[in-house]
């Protein structure tokens, strides 16, 4: 039992919360780590779960297990809904609270839709394991529905996947979805040719990977086109619904 009197509460066992806790090893404090999920998630590989390359268990580890050797750390599975700064307590959703001397909030970020929250049902985010398995399920079910679809126009819409946003996640997803369709699934269906799948990456700016050097954007764009991805630049998506997306004056029929 750790007898240190100074109590540090860390909310969030992502990279931030875990690294902070690691850095406090040996300090004269006792730590309570609170996370609303029982696992730490390696978000950079979510796209691999979304595209069937990895299983969920390969990118998530129980927080309790990760911290098992740290006798100074107590791990709690709980949802923090508020902070009472005057009373120095974090408030949990079951109505209880945890007292702290020092509080570290490392709760991460959420995805956003640039003011278009109505798009969420058609285009889930990619921040949690549930998001990744939702994306995976939708992609795989689109192929299954295309296999059953007799109408060639509807079939093509089922075999068209639109990705909005040419940042690192959009680029990684585009590359792996096209590999899944053109290589991994090729030969497993009888009524469709999965190599006819269209993956369209739509970026409002004038290049993908805008945070990288222009020559790397250019290289990535050419590599994606070689793989079979269509890269659309310079037009923002203005509508996204169950039938597809609109960017500029173009409507792209895409069920995923
Ligand atoms: C798809 C994707 C790909 C990425 N690729 C890369 C990459 O290649 N390289 C790179 O450097 N970065 C990458 N990132 C970014 C990187 O993953 C984040 O910067 C990093 O995870 C942020 O760490 P964090 O600790 O701030 O938050 P998070 O890792 O999000 O952790 C926050 C934690 O807080 C918990 N939490 C939230 N709210 C509450 C609450 N109310 N109560 C209790 N617990 C709560 C959550 O359950 C979570 O465990 C990627 C991110 C995504 C989504």
PDB file of C-alpha atoms and ligand atoms in Angstrom:
ATOM      1  CA  UNK A   1       0.000   0.000   0.000  1.00  0.00           C
ATOM      2  CA  UNK A   2       1.405   3.373  -1.037  1.00  0.00           C
ATOM      3  CA  UNK A   3       1.416   5.735   1.949  1.00  0.00           C
ATOM      4  CA  UNK A   4       2.356   8.936   0.090  1.00  0.00           C
ATOM      5  CA  UNK A   5      -0.075  11.642   1.026  1.00  0.00           C
ATOM      6  CA  UNK A   6       0.022  13.726  -2.149  1.00  0.00           C
ATOM      7  CA  UNK A   7      -2.600  12.280  -4.459  1.00  0.00           C
ATOM      8  CA  UNK A   8      -2.300  12.793  -8.221  1.00  0.00           C
ATOM      9  CA  UNK A   9      -5.350  11.918 -10.284  1.00  0.00           C
ATOM     10  CA  UNK A  10      -4.732  11.323 -13.991  1.00  0.00           C
ATOM     11  CA  UNK A  11      -7.799  11.164 -16.226  1.00  0.00           C
ATOM     12  CA  UNK A  12      -7.078   9.381 -19.501  1.00  0.00           C
ATOM     13  CA  UNK A  13      -4.748   6.468 -20.248  1.00  0.00           C
ATOM     14  CA  UNK A  14      -3.811   7.586 -23.755  1.00  0.00           C
ATOM     15  CA  UNK A  15      -0.242   8.444 -24.763  1.00  0.00           C
ATOM     16  CA  UNK A  16      -0.407  11.627 -22.674  1.00  0.00           C
ATOM     17  CA  UNK A  17      -1.723  10.131 -19.423  1.00  0.00           C
ATOM     18  CA  UNK A  18       0.472   7.030 -19.600  1.00  0.00           C
ATOM     19  CA  UNK A  19       3.644   8.989 -20.389  1.00  0.00           C
ATOM     20  CA  UNK A  20       2.926  11.381 -17.529  1.00  0.00           C
ATOM     21  CA  UNK A  21       2.389   8.444 -15.149  1.00  0.00           C
ATOM     22  CA  UNK A  22       5.581   6.781 -16.384  1.00  0.00           C
ATOM     23  CA  UNK A  23       7.543   9.984 -15.747  1.00  0.00           C
ATOM     24  CA  UNK A  24       6.268  10.112 -12.157  1.00  0.00           C
ATOM     25  CA  UNK A  25       7.724   6.693 -11.299  1.00  0.00           C
ATOM     26  CA  UNK A  26       9.585   6.960  -7.992  1.00  0.00           C
ATOM     27  CA  UNK A  27       8.087  10.353  -7.090  1.00  0.00           C
ATOM     28  CA  UNK A  28       6.690  10.713  -3.545  1.00  0.00           C
ATOM     29  CA  UNK A  29       3.072  10.655  -4.674  1.00  0.00           C
ATOM     30  CA  UNK A  30       0.254   8.155  -5.069  1.00  0.00           C
ATOM     31  CA  UNK A  31      -1.506   8.150  -8.388  1.00  0.00           C
ATOM     32  CA  UNK A  32      -5.016   7.235  -9.451  1.00  0.00           C
ATOM     33  CA  UNK A  33      -5.430   6.607 -13.169  1.00  0.00           C
ATOM     34  CA  UNK A  34      -9.036   6.949 -14.328  1.00  0.00           C
ATOM     35  CA  UNK A  35     -10.187   5.967 -17.816  1.00  0.00           C
ATOM     36  CA  UNK A  36     -13.703   5.329 -19.103  1.00  0.00           C
ATOM     37  CA  UNK A  37     -12.331   2.453 -21.178  1.00  0.00           C
ATOM     38  CA  UNK A  38     -10.460  -0.508 -19.786  1.00  0.00           C
ATOM     39  CA  UNK A  39      -7.832  -0.306 -22.524  1.00  0.00           C
ATOM     40  CA  UNK A  40      -5.136   1.946 -23.844  1.00  0.00           C
ATOM     41  CA  UNK A  41      -5.600   2.313 -27.593  1.00  0.00           C
ATOM     42  CA  UNK A  42      -2.818   2.673 -30.154  1.00  0.00           C
ATOM     43  CA  UNK A  43      -4.746   5.052 -32.412  1.00  0.00           C
ATOM     44  CA  UNK A  44      -2.174   5.234 -35.230  1.00  0.00           C
ATOM     45  CA  UNK A  45      -3.102   1.672 -36.225  1.00  0.00           C
ATOM     46  CA  UNK A  46      -6.896   2.101 -36.124  1.00  0.00           C
ATOM     47  CA  UNK A  47      -6.950   2.242 -39.918  1.00  0.00           C
ATOM     48  CA  UNK A  48      -5.472  -1.274 -40.033  1.00  0.00           C
ATOM     49  CA  UNK A  49      -8.337  -2.590 -37.888  1.00  0.00           C
ATOM     50  CA  UNK A  50     -10.798  -0.693 -40.087  1.00  0.00           C
ATOM     51  CA  UNK A  51      -9.397  -2.466 -43.133  1.00  0.00           C
ATOM     52  CA  UNK A  52      -9.112  -5.988 -41.623  1.00  0.00           C
ATOM     53  CA  UNK A  53      -5.292  -6.072 -41.530  1.00  0.00           C
ATOM     54  CA  UNK A  54      -5.181  -6.214 -37.708  1.00  0.00           C
ATOM     55  CA  UNK A  55      -7.467  -7.584 -34.987  1.00  0.00           C
ATOM     56  CA  UNK A  56      -8.725  -5.243 -32.270  1.00  0.00           C
ATOM     57  CA  UNK A  57      -6.616  -7.042 -29.641  1.00  0.00           C
ATOM     58  CA  UNK A  58      -3.455  -6.105 -31.526  1.00  0.00           C
ATOM     59  CA  UNK A  59      -3.865  -2.370 -30.897  1.00  0.00           C
ATOM     60  CA  UNK A  60      -5.457  -2.279 -27.431  1.00  0.00           C
ATOM     61  CA  UNK A  61      -4.045  -3.284 -24.048  1.00  0.00           C
ATOM     62  CA  UNK A  62      -5.754  -3.309 -20.637  1.00  0.00           C
ATOM     63  CA  UNK A  63      -4.684  -0.224 -18.683  1.00  0.00           C
ATOM     64  CA  UNK A  64      -4.696  -2.259 -15.456  1.00  0.00           C
ATOM     65  CA  UNK A  65      -2.249  -4.740 -16.989  1.00  0.00           C
ATOM     66  CA  UNK A  66       0.035  -2.008 -18.357  1.00  0.00           C
ATOM     67  CA  UNK A  67       0.296  -0.485 -14.874  1.00  0.00           C
ATOM     68  CA  UNK A  68       0.386  -3.745 -12.906  1.00  0.00           C
ATOM     69  CA  UNK A  69       3.974  -3.295 -11.703  1.00  0.00           C
ATOM     70  CA  UNK A  70       3.363   0.244 -10.502  1.00  0.00           C
ATOM     71  CA  UNK A  71       2.318  -0.280  -6.882  1.00  0.00           C
ATOM     72  CA  UNK A  72       1.933   3.483  -6.560  1.00  0.00           C
ATOM     73  CA  UNK A  73      -0.840   3.527  -9.173  1.00  0.00           C
ATOM     74  CA  UNK A  74      -4.483   2.566  -8.677  1.00  0.00           C
ATOM     75  CA  UNK A  75      -6.432   2.077 -11.896  1.00  0.00           C
ATOM     76  CA  UNK A  76     -10.141   2.902 -11.987  1.00  0.00           C
ATOM     77  CA  UNK A  77     -12.584   2.239 -14.813  1.00  0.00           C
ATOM     78  CA  UNK A  78     -14.904   5.257 -14.587  1.00  0.00           C
ATOM     79  CA  UNK A  79     -16.369   8.057 -16.669  1.00  0.00           C
ATOM     80  CA  UNK A  80     -15.382  11.530 -15.481  1.00  0.00           C
ATOM     81  CA  UNK A  81     -18.185  14.034 -16.077  1.00  0.00           C
ATOM     82  CA  UNK A  82     -16.908  17.101 -14.267  1.00  0.00           C
ATOM     83  CA  UNK A  83     -14.418  18.689 -11.907  1.00  0.00           C
ATOM     84  CA  UNK A  84     -15.172  20.460  -8.641  1.00  0.00           C
ATOM     85  CA  UNK A  85     -12.127  22.737  -8.581  1.00  0.00           C
ATOM     86  CA  UNK A  86     -13.008  24.430  -5.295  1.00  0.00           C
ATOM     87  CA  UNK A  87     -13.538  21.083  -3.567  1.00  0.00           C
ATOM     88  CA  UNK A  88     -10.618  19.433  -5.494  1.00  0.00           C
ATOM     89  CA  UNK A  89     -12.654  16.443  -6.633  1.00  0.00           C
ATOM     90  CA  UNK A  90     -13.300  14.799  -9.999  1.00  0.00           C
ATOM     91  CA  UNK A  91     -16.947  13.904 -10.487  1.00  0.00           C
ATOM     92  CA  UNK A  92     -17.916  10.501 -11.876  1.00  0.00           C
ATOM     93  CA  UNK A  93     -21.081   9.669 -13.797  1.00  0.00           C
ATOM     94  CA  UNK A  94     -22.394   7.394 -11.022  1.00  0.00           C
ATOM     95  CA  UNK A  95     -22.626  10.435  -8.726  1.00  0.00           C
ATOM     96  CA  UNK A  96     -19.499   9.599  -6.729  1.00  0.00           C
ATOM     97  CA  UNK A  97     -16.258  11.604  -6.755  1.00  0.00           C
ATOM     98  CA  UNK A  98     -12.514  11.182  -6.251  1.00  0.00           C
ATOM     99  CA  UNK A  99     -10.446  13.706  -4.268  1.00  0.00           C
ATOM    100  CA  UNK A 100      -7.155  14.984  -5.664  1.00  0.00           C
ATOM    101  CA  UNK A 101      -4.266  17.208  -4.713  1.00  0.00           C
ATOM    102  CA  UNK A 102      -3.061  17.484  -8.312  1.00  0.00           C
ATOM    103  CA  UNK A 103      -5.261  16.762 -11.314  1.00  0.00           C
ATOM    104  CA  UNK A 104      -4.070  15.900 -14.820  1.00  0.00           C
ATOM    105  CA  UNK A 105      -6.720  15.888 -17.536  1.00  0.00           C
ATOM    106  CA  UNK A 106      -5.427  13.926 -20.536  1.00  0.00           C
ATOM    107  CA  UNK A 107      -8.732  13.054 -22.152  1.00  0.00           C
ATOM    108  CA  UNK A 108      -7.618  13.441 -25.765  1.00  0.00           C
ATOM    109  CA  UNK A 109      -9.670  14.782 -28.645  1.00  0.00           C
ATOM    110  CA  UNK A 110     -12.729  13.865 -30.685  1.00  0.00           C
ATOM    111  CA  UNK A 111     -13.201  13.892 -34.423  1.00  0.00           C
ATOM    112  CA  UNK A 112     -15.143  16.818 -35.934  1.00  0.00           C
ATOM    113  CA  UNK A 113     -17.257  17.383 -39.031  1.00  0.00           C
ATOM    114  CA  UNK A 114     -16.445  21.047 -39.751  1.00  0.00           C
ATOM    115  CA  UNK A 115     -19.937  22.092 -38.714  1.00  0.00           C
ATOM    116  CA  UNK A 116     -21.684  19.173 -40.466  1.00  0.00           C
ATOM    117  CA  UNK A 117     -22.603  16.885 -37.570  1.00  0.00           C
ATOM    118  CA  UNK A 118     -25.462  15.541 -39.712  1.00  0.00           C
ATOM    119  CA  UNK A 119     -22.813  13.636 -41.739  1.00  0.00           C
ATOM    120  CA  UNK A 120     -21.837  11.418 -38.809  1.00  0.00           C
ATOM    121  CA  UNK A 121     -24.378   8.619 -39.453  1.00  0.00           C
ATOM    122  CA  UNK A 122     -22.974   8.184 -42.973  1.00  0.00           C
ATOM    123  CA  UNK A 123     -19.304   8.683 -42.166  1.00  0.00           C
ATOM    124  CA  UNK A 124     -18.252   7.531 -38.702  1.00  0.00           C
ATOM    125  CA  UNK A 125     -15.091   8.917 -37.155  1.00  0.00           C
ATOM    126  CA  UNK A 126     -11.966   6.865 -36.509  1.00  0.00           C
ATOM    127  CA  UNK A 127     -10.983   7.434 -32.887  1.00  0.00           C
ATOM    128  CA  UNK A 128     -12.085   4.318 -31.018  1.00  0.00           C
ATOM    129  CA  UNK A 129     -12.079   0.547 -31.514  1.00  0.00           C
ATOM    130  CA  UNK A 130     -15.854   0.722 -32.057  1.00  0.00           C
ATOM    131  CA  UNK A 131     -15.324   3.306 -34.824  1.00  0.00           C
ATOM    132  CA  UNK A 132     -12.765   1.033 -36.506  1.00  0.00           C
ATOM    133  CA  UNK A 133     -15.009  -2.048 -36.369  1.00  0.00           C
ATOM    134  CA  UNK A 134     -17.945   0.046 -37.635  1.00  0.00           C
ATOM    135  CA  UNK A 135     -15.911   1.190 -40.642  1.00  0.00           C
ATOM    136  CA  UNK A 136     -14.717  -2.392 -41.221  1.00  0.00           C
ATOM    137  CA  UNK A 137     -18.259  -3.772 -41.035  1.00  0.00           C
ATOM    138  CA  UNK A 138     -19.592  -1.168 -43.464  1.00  0.00           C
ATOM    139  CA  UNK A 139     -16.846  -1.803 -46.007  1.00  0.00           C
ATOM    140  CA  UNK A 140     -17.256  -5.599 -45.867  1.00  0.00           C
ATOM    141  CA  UNK A 141     -21.076  -5.389 -45.976  1.00  0.00           C
ATOM    142  CA  UNK A 142     -20.894  -3.145 -49.049  1.00  0.00           C
ATOM    143  CA  UNK A 143     -19.104  -5.964 -50.908  1.00  0.00           C
ATOM    144  CA  UNK A 144     -21.680  -8.491 -49.672  1.00  0.00           C
ATOM    145  CA  UNK A 145     -24.568  -6.273 -50.820  1.00  0.00           C
ATOM    146  CA  UNK A 146     -22.876  -5.678 -54.182  1.00  0.00           C
ATOM    147  CA  UNK A 147     -22.618  -9.472 -54.649  1.00  0.00           C
ATOM    148  CA  UNK A 148     -26.429  -9.653 -54.237  1.00  0.00           C
ATOM    149  CA  UNK A 149     -27.250  -6.562 -56.334  1.00  0.00           C
ATOM    150  CA  UNK A 150     -28.465  -7.115 -59.908  1.00  0.00           C
ATOM    151  CA  UNK A 151     -28.696  -3.444 -60.946  1.00  0.00           C
ATOM    152  CA  UNK A 152     -25.261  -2.393 -62.313  1.00  0.00           C
ATOM    153  CA  UNK A 153     -25.682   1.270 -61.291  1.00  0.00           C
ATOM    154  CA  UNK A 154     -26.542   0.354 -57.693  1.00  0.00           C
ATOM    155  CA  UNK A 155     -23.747  -2.224 -57.691  1.00  0.00           C
ATOM    156  CA  UNK A 156     -21.201   0.405 -58.742  1.00  0.00           C
ATOM    157  CA  UNK A 157     -22.402   2.725 -55.946  1.00  0.00           C
ATOM    158  CA  UNK A 158     -21.888  -0.146 -53.492  1.00  0.00           C
ATOM    159  CA  UNK A 159     -18.396  -0.640 -54.897  1.00  0.00           C
ATOM    160  CA  UNK A 160     -17.503   3.040 -54.536  1.00  0.00           C
ATOM    161  CA  UNK A 161     -15.898   4.246 -51.330  1.00  0.00           C
ATOM    162  CA  UNK A 162     -15.483   7.982 -50.766  1.00  0.00           C
ATOM    163  CA  UNK A 163     -12.945   9.239 -48.251  1.00  0.00           C
ATOM    164  CA  UNK A 164     -13.247  12.877 -47.264  1.00  0.00           C
ATOM    165  CA  UNK A 165      -9.981  14.460 -46.191  1.00  0.00           C
ATOM    166  CA  UNK A 166      -6.487  13.854 -47.536  1.00  0.00           C
ATOM    167  CA  UNK A 167      -4.606  14.000 -44.247  1.00  0.00           C
ATOM    168  CA  UNK A 168      -2.547  11.046 -42.977  1.00  0.00           C
ATOM    169  CA  UNK A 169      -5.605   9.014 -41.901  1.00  0.00           C
ATOM    170  CA  UNK A 170      -7.422   9.527 -45.226  1.00  0.00           C
ATOM    171  CA  UNK A 171      -4.302   8.636 -47.188  1.00  0.00           C
ATOM    172  CA  UNK A 172      -3.586   5.505 -45.111  1.00  0.00           C
ATOM    173  CA  UNK A 173      -7.209   4.389 -45.351  1.00  0.00           C
ATOM    174  CA  UNK A 174      -7.380   4.957 -49.124  1.00  0.00           C
ATOM    175  CA  UNK A 175      -4.244   2.904 -49.733  1.00  0.00           C
ATOM    176  CA  UNK A 176      -5.291  -0.012 -47.556  1.00  0.00           C
ATOM    177  CA  UNK A 177      -8.931  -0.118 -48.726  1.00  0.00           C
ATOM    178  CA  UNK A 178      -7.822  -0.333 -52.340  1.00  0.00           C
ATOM    179  CA  UNK A 179      -5.364  -3.119 -51.452  1.00  0.00           C
ATOM    180  CA  UNK A 180      -8.137  -4.950 -49.589  1.00  0.00           C
ATOM    181  CA  UNK A 181     -10.466  -4.669 -52.587  1.00  0.00           C
ATOM    182  CA  UNK A 182      -7.984  -5.285 -55.368  1.00  0.00           C
ATOM    183  CA  UNK A 183      -5.791  -7.953 -53.743  1.00  0.00           C
ATOM    184  CA  UNK A 184      -7.078  -9.490 -50.493  1.00  0.00           C
ATOM    185  CA  UNK A 185     -10.711  -9.989 -51.546  1.00  0.00           C
ATOM    186  CA  UNK A 186     -10.007 -10.658 -55.204  1.00  0.00           C
ATOM    187  CA  UNK A 187     -11.360 -14.083 -56.212  1.00  0.00           C
ATOM    188  CA  UNK A 188     -13.669 -14.504 -53.203  1.00  0.00           C
ATOM    189  CA  UNK A 189     -16.840 -13.252 -54.932  1.00  0.00           C
ATOM    190  CA  UNK A 190     -18.641 -14.679 -57.967  1.00  0.00           C
ATOM    191  CA  UNK A 191     -20.976 -11.883 -59.149  1.00  0.00           C
ATOM    192  CA  UNK A 192     -18.646  -8.922 -58.679  1.00  0.00           C
ATOM    193  CA  UNK A 193     -15.024  -8.208 -59.461  1.00  0.00           C
ATOM    194  CA  UNK A 194     -13.684  -6.485 -56.354  1.00  0.00           C
ATOM    195  CA  UNK A 195     -10.918  -4.967 -58.531  1.00  0.00           C
ATOM    196  CA  UNK A 196     -13.636  -2.700 -59.943  1.00  0.00           C
ATOM    197  CA  UNK A 197     -13.960  -1.032 -56.546  1.00  0.00           C
ATOM    198  CA  UNK A 198     -13.421   2.714 -56.786  1.00  0.00           C
ATOM    199  CA  UNK A 199     -11.744   4.421 -53.853  1.00  0.00           C
ATOM    200  CA  UNK A 200     -12.012   8.200 -54.195  1.00  0.00           C
ATOM    201  CA  UNK A 201     -10.006  10.439 -51.869  1.00  0.00           C
ATOM    202  CA  UNK A 202     -11.446  13.971 -51.809  1.00  0.00           C
ATOM    203  CA  UNK A 203      -9.360  16.834 -50.472  1.00  0.00           C
ATOM    204  CA  UNK A 204     -10.497  20.475 -50.430  1.00  0.00           C
ATOM    205  CA  UNK A 205      -6.942  21.847 -50.516  1.00  0.00           C
ATOM    206  CA  UNK A 206      -4.645  21.753 -53.517  1.00  0.00           C
ATOM    207  CA  UNK A 207      -2.627  18.786 -52.230  1.00  0.00           C
ATOM    208  CA  UNK A 208      -2.932  15.796 -49.928  1.00  0.00           C
ATOM    209  CA  UNK A 209      -0.793  15.581 -46.753  1.00  0.00           C
ATOM    210  CA  UNK A 210      -0.738  19.375 -46.511  1.00  0.00           C
ATOM    211  CA  UNK A 211       1.359  19.258 -43.311  1.00  0.00           C
ATOM    212  CA  UNK A 212       4.229  17.574 -45.145  1.00  0.00           C
ATOM    213  CA  UNK A 213       6.668  18.938 -47.727  1.00  0.00           C
ATOM    214  CA  UNK A 214       5.067  19.462 -51.183  1.00  0.00           C
ATOM    215  CA  UNK A 215       7.299  16.840 -52.798  1.00  0.00           C
ATOM    216  CA  UNK A 216       6.080  14.228 -50.283  1.00  0.00           C
ATOM    217  CA  UNK A 217       2.455  15.158 -51.093  1.00  0.00           C
ATOM    218  CA  UNK A 218       3.254  14.716 -54.739  1.00  0.00           C
ATOM    219  CA  UNK A 219       4.952  11.364 -54.116  1.00  0.00           C
ATOM    220  CA  UNK A 220       2.037  10.080 -51.991  1.00  0.00           C
ATOM    221  CA  UNK A 221      -0.516  11.257 -54.579  1.00  0.00           C
ATOM    222  CA  UNK A 222       1.294   9.391 -57.369  1.00  0.00           C
ATOM    223  CA  UNK A 223       1.694   6.277 -55.185  1.00  0.00           C
ATOM    224  CA  UNK A 224      -2.043   6.272 -54.429  1.00  0.00           C
ATOM    225  CA  UNK A 225      -2.958   6.700 -58.100  1.00  0.00           C
ATOM    226  CA  UNK A 226      -0.626   3.798 -58.961  1.00  0.00           C
ATOM    227  CA  UNK A 227      -2.474   1.638 -56.423  1.00  0.00           C
ATOM    228  CA  UNK A 228      -5.775   2.593 -58.071  1.00  0.00           C
ATOM    229  CA  UNK A 229      -7.050   5.379 -55.803  1.00  0.00           C
ATOM    230  CA  UNK A 230      -8.677   8.391 -57.501  1.00  0.00           C
ATOM    231  CA  UNK A 231      -7.449  11.578 -55.829  1.00  0.00           C
ATOM    232  CA  UNK A 232      -9.730  14.629 -56.192  1.00  0.00           C
ATOM    233  CA  UNK A 233      -8.194  17.957 -55.157  1.00  0.00           C
ATOM    234  CA  UNK A 234      -9.386  21.527 -54.775  1.00  0.00           C
ATOM    235  CA  UNK A 235     -13.079  21.006 -54.024  1.00  0.00           C
ATOM    236  CA  UNK A 236     -14.634  20.700 -50.576  1.00  0.00           C
ATOM    237  CA  UNK A 237     -17.395  18.192 -49.922  1.00  0.00           C
ATOM    238  CA  UNK A 238     -20.629  20.119 -49.361  1.00  0.00           C
ATOM    239  CA  UNK A 239     -23.055  17.235 -48.890  1.00  0.00           C
ATOM    240  CA  UNK A 240     -22.770  13.714 -47.554  1.00  0.00           C
ATOM    241  CA  UNK A 241     -25.738  11.343 -47.299  1.00  0.00           C
ATOM    242  CA  UNK A 242     -26.718   7.712 -47.759  1.00  0.00           C
ATOM    243  CA  UNK A 243     -26.368   8.028 -51.537  1.00  0.00           C
ATOM    244  CA  UNK A 244     -22.931   9.598 -51.733  1.00  0.00           C
ATOM    245  CA  UNK A 245     -21.130  12.927 -51.623  1.00  0.00           C
ATOM    246  CA  UNK A 246     -21.242  16.225 -53.494  1.00  0.00           C
ATOM    247  CA  UNK A 247     -18.029  18.169 -54.098  1.00  0.00           C
ATOM    248  CA  UNK A 248     -17.971  21.167 -56.426  1.00  0.00           C
ATOM    249  CA  UNK A 249     -20.526  20.456 -59.137  1.00  0.00           C
ATOM    250  CA  UNK A 250     -19.940  16.711 -58.911  1.00  0.00           C
ATOM    251  CA  UNK A 251     -22.161  14.094 -57.263  1.00  0.00           C
ATOM    252  CA  UNK A 252     -20.340  10.847 -56.541  1.00  0.00           C
ATOM    253  CA  UNK A 253     -22.652   7.890 -55.942  1.00  0.00           C
ATOM    254  CA  UNK A 254     -20.953   6.085 -53.062  1.00  0.00           C
ATOM    255  CA  UNK A 255     -22.710   3.860 -50.515  1.00  0.00           C
ATOM    256  CA  UNK A 256     -19.710   3.885 -48.183  1.00  0.00           C
TER     257      UNK A 256
HETATM  258  C1  LIG B   1      -6.642   7.365 -36.884  1.00  0.00           C
HETATM  259  C2  LIG B   1      -5.509   8.074 -36.150  1.00  0.00           C
HETATM  260  C3  LIG B   1      -4.199   7.927 -36.603  1.00  0.00           C
HETATM  261  C4  LIG B   1      -3.161   8.563 -35.924  1.00  0.00           C
HETATM  262  N1  LIG B   1      -1.884   8.381 -36.398  1.00  0.00           N
HETATM  263  C5  LIG B   1      -0.846   8.955 -35.737  1.00  0.00           C
HETATM  264  C6  LIG B   1       0.504   8.746 -36.152  1.00  0.00           C
HETATM  265  O1  LIG B   1       0.756   8.038 -37.127  1.00  0.00           O
HETATM  266  N2  LIG B   1       1.491   9.350 -35.450  1.00  0.00           N
HETATM  267  C7  LIG B   1       1.232  10.144 -34.367  1.00  0.00           C
HETATM  268  O2  LIG B   1       2.166  10.660 -33.754  1.00  0.00           O
HETATM  269  N3  LIG B   1      -0.029  10.350 -33.953  1.00  0.00           N
HETATM  270  C8  LIG B   1      -1.063   9.777 -34.601  1.00  0.00           C
HETATM  271  N4  LIG B   1      -2.353   9.996 -34.174  1.00  0.00           N
HETATM  272  C9  LIG B   1      -2.575  10.927 -33.053  1.00  0.00           C
HETATM  273  C10 LIG B   1      -2.349  10.266 -31.703  1.00  0.00           C
HETATM  274  O3  LIG B   1      -2.972   9.012 -31.655  1.00  0.00           O
HETATM  275  C11 LIG B   1      -2.917  11.230 -30.661  1.00  0.00           C
HETATM  276  O4  LIG B   1      -2.219  12.436 -30.747  1.00  0.00           O
HETATM  277  C12 LIG B   1      -2.766  10.659 -29.266  1.00  0.00           C
HETATM  278  O5  LIG B   1      -3.489   9.451 -29.136  1.00  0.00           O
HETATM  279  C13 LIG B   1      -3.280  11.671 -28.259  1.00  0.00           C
HETATM  280  O6  LIG B   1      -3.019  11.165 -26.977  1.00  0.00           O
HETATM  281  P1  LIG B   1      -3.822  11.668 -25.723  1.00  0.00           P
HETATM  282  O7  LIG B   1      -3.247  10.956 -24.544  1.00  0.00           O
HETATM  283  O8  LIG B   1      -3.852  13.143 -25.714  1.00  0.00           O
HETATM  284  O9  LIG B   1      -5.330  11.220 -25.986  1.00  0.00           O
HETATM  285  P2  LIG B   1      -5.963   9.787 -26.287  1.00  0.00           P
HETATM  286  O10 LIG B   1      -4.954   8.821 -26.797  1.00  0.00           O
HETATM  287  O11 LIG B   1      -7.170  10.048 -27.099  1.00  0.00           O
HETATM  288  O12 LIG B   1      -6.384   9.264 -24.841  1.00  0.00           O
HETATM  289  C14 LIG B   1      -7.418   9.868 -24.104  1.00  0.00           C
HETATM  290  C15 LIG B   1      -7.922   8.873 -23.074  1.00  0.00           C
HETATM  291  O13 LIG B   1      -8.835   9.537 -22.230  1.00  0.00           O
HETATM  292  C16 LIG B   1      -9.945   8.711 -21.975  1.00  0.00           C
HETATM  293  N5  LIG B   1     -11.070   9.570 -21.660  1.00  0.00           N
HETATM  294  C17 LIG B   1     -11.627  10.522 -22.466  1.00  0.00           C
HETATM  295  N6  LIG B   1     -12.648  11.133 -21.840  1.00  0.00           N
HETATM  296  C18 LIG B   1     -12.750  10.569 -20.619  1.00  0.00           C
HETATM  297  C19 LIG B   1     -13.636  10.762 -19.518  1.00  0.00           C
HETATM  298  N7  LIG B   1     -14.608  11.702 -19.557  1.00  0.00           N
HETATM  299  N8  LIG B   1     -13.483   9.997 -18.415  1.00  0.00           N
HETATM  300  C20 LIG B   1     -12.508   9.050 -18.359  1.00  0.00           C
HETATM  301  N9  LIG B   1     -11.650   8.819 -19.389  1.00  0.00           N
HETATM  302  C21 LIG B   1     -11.750   9.567 -20.504  1.00  0.00           C
HETATM  303  C22 LIG B   1     -10.131   7.942 -23.265  1.00  0.00           C
HETATM  304  O14 LIG B   1     -10.849   6.736 -23.059  1.00  0.00           O
HETATM  305  C23 LIG B   1      -8.678   7.698 -23.693  1.00  0.00           C
HETATM  306  O15 LIG B   1      -8.175   6.484 -23.198  1.00  0.00           O
HETATM  307  C24 LIG B   1      -3.417   9.366 -34.804  1.00  0.00           C
HETATM  308  C25 LIG B   1      -4.735   9.507 -34.348  1.00  0.00           C
HETATM  309  C26 LIG B   1      -5.766   8.867 -35.001  1.00  0.00           C
HETATM  310  C27 LIG B   1      -7.165   9.020 -34.482  1.00  0.00           C
END
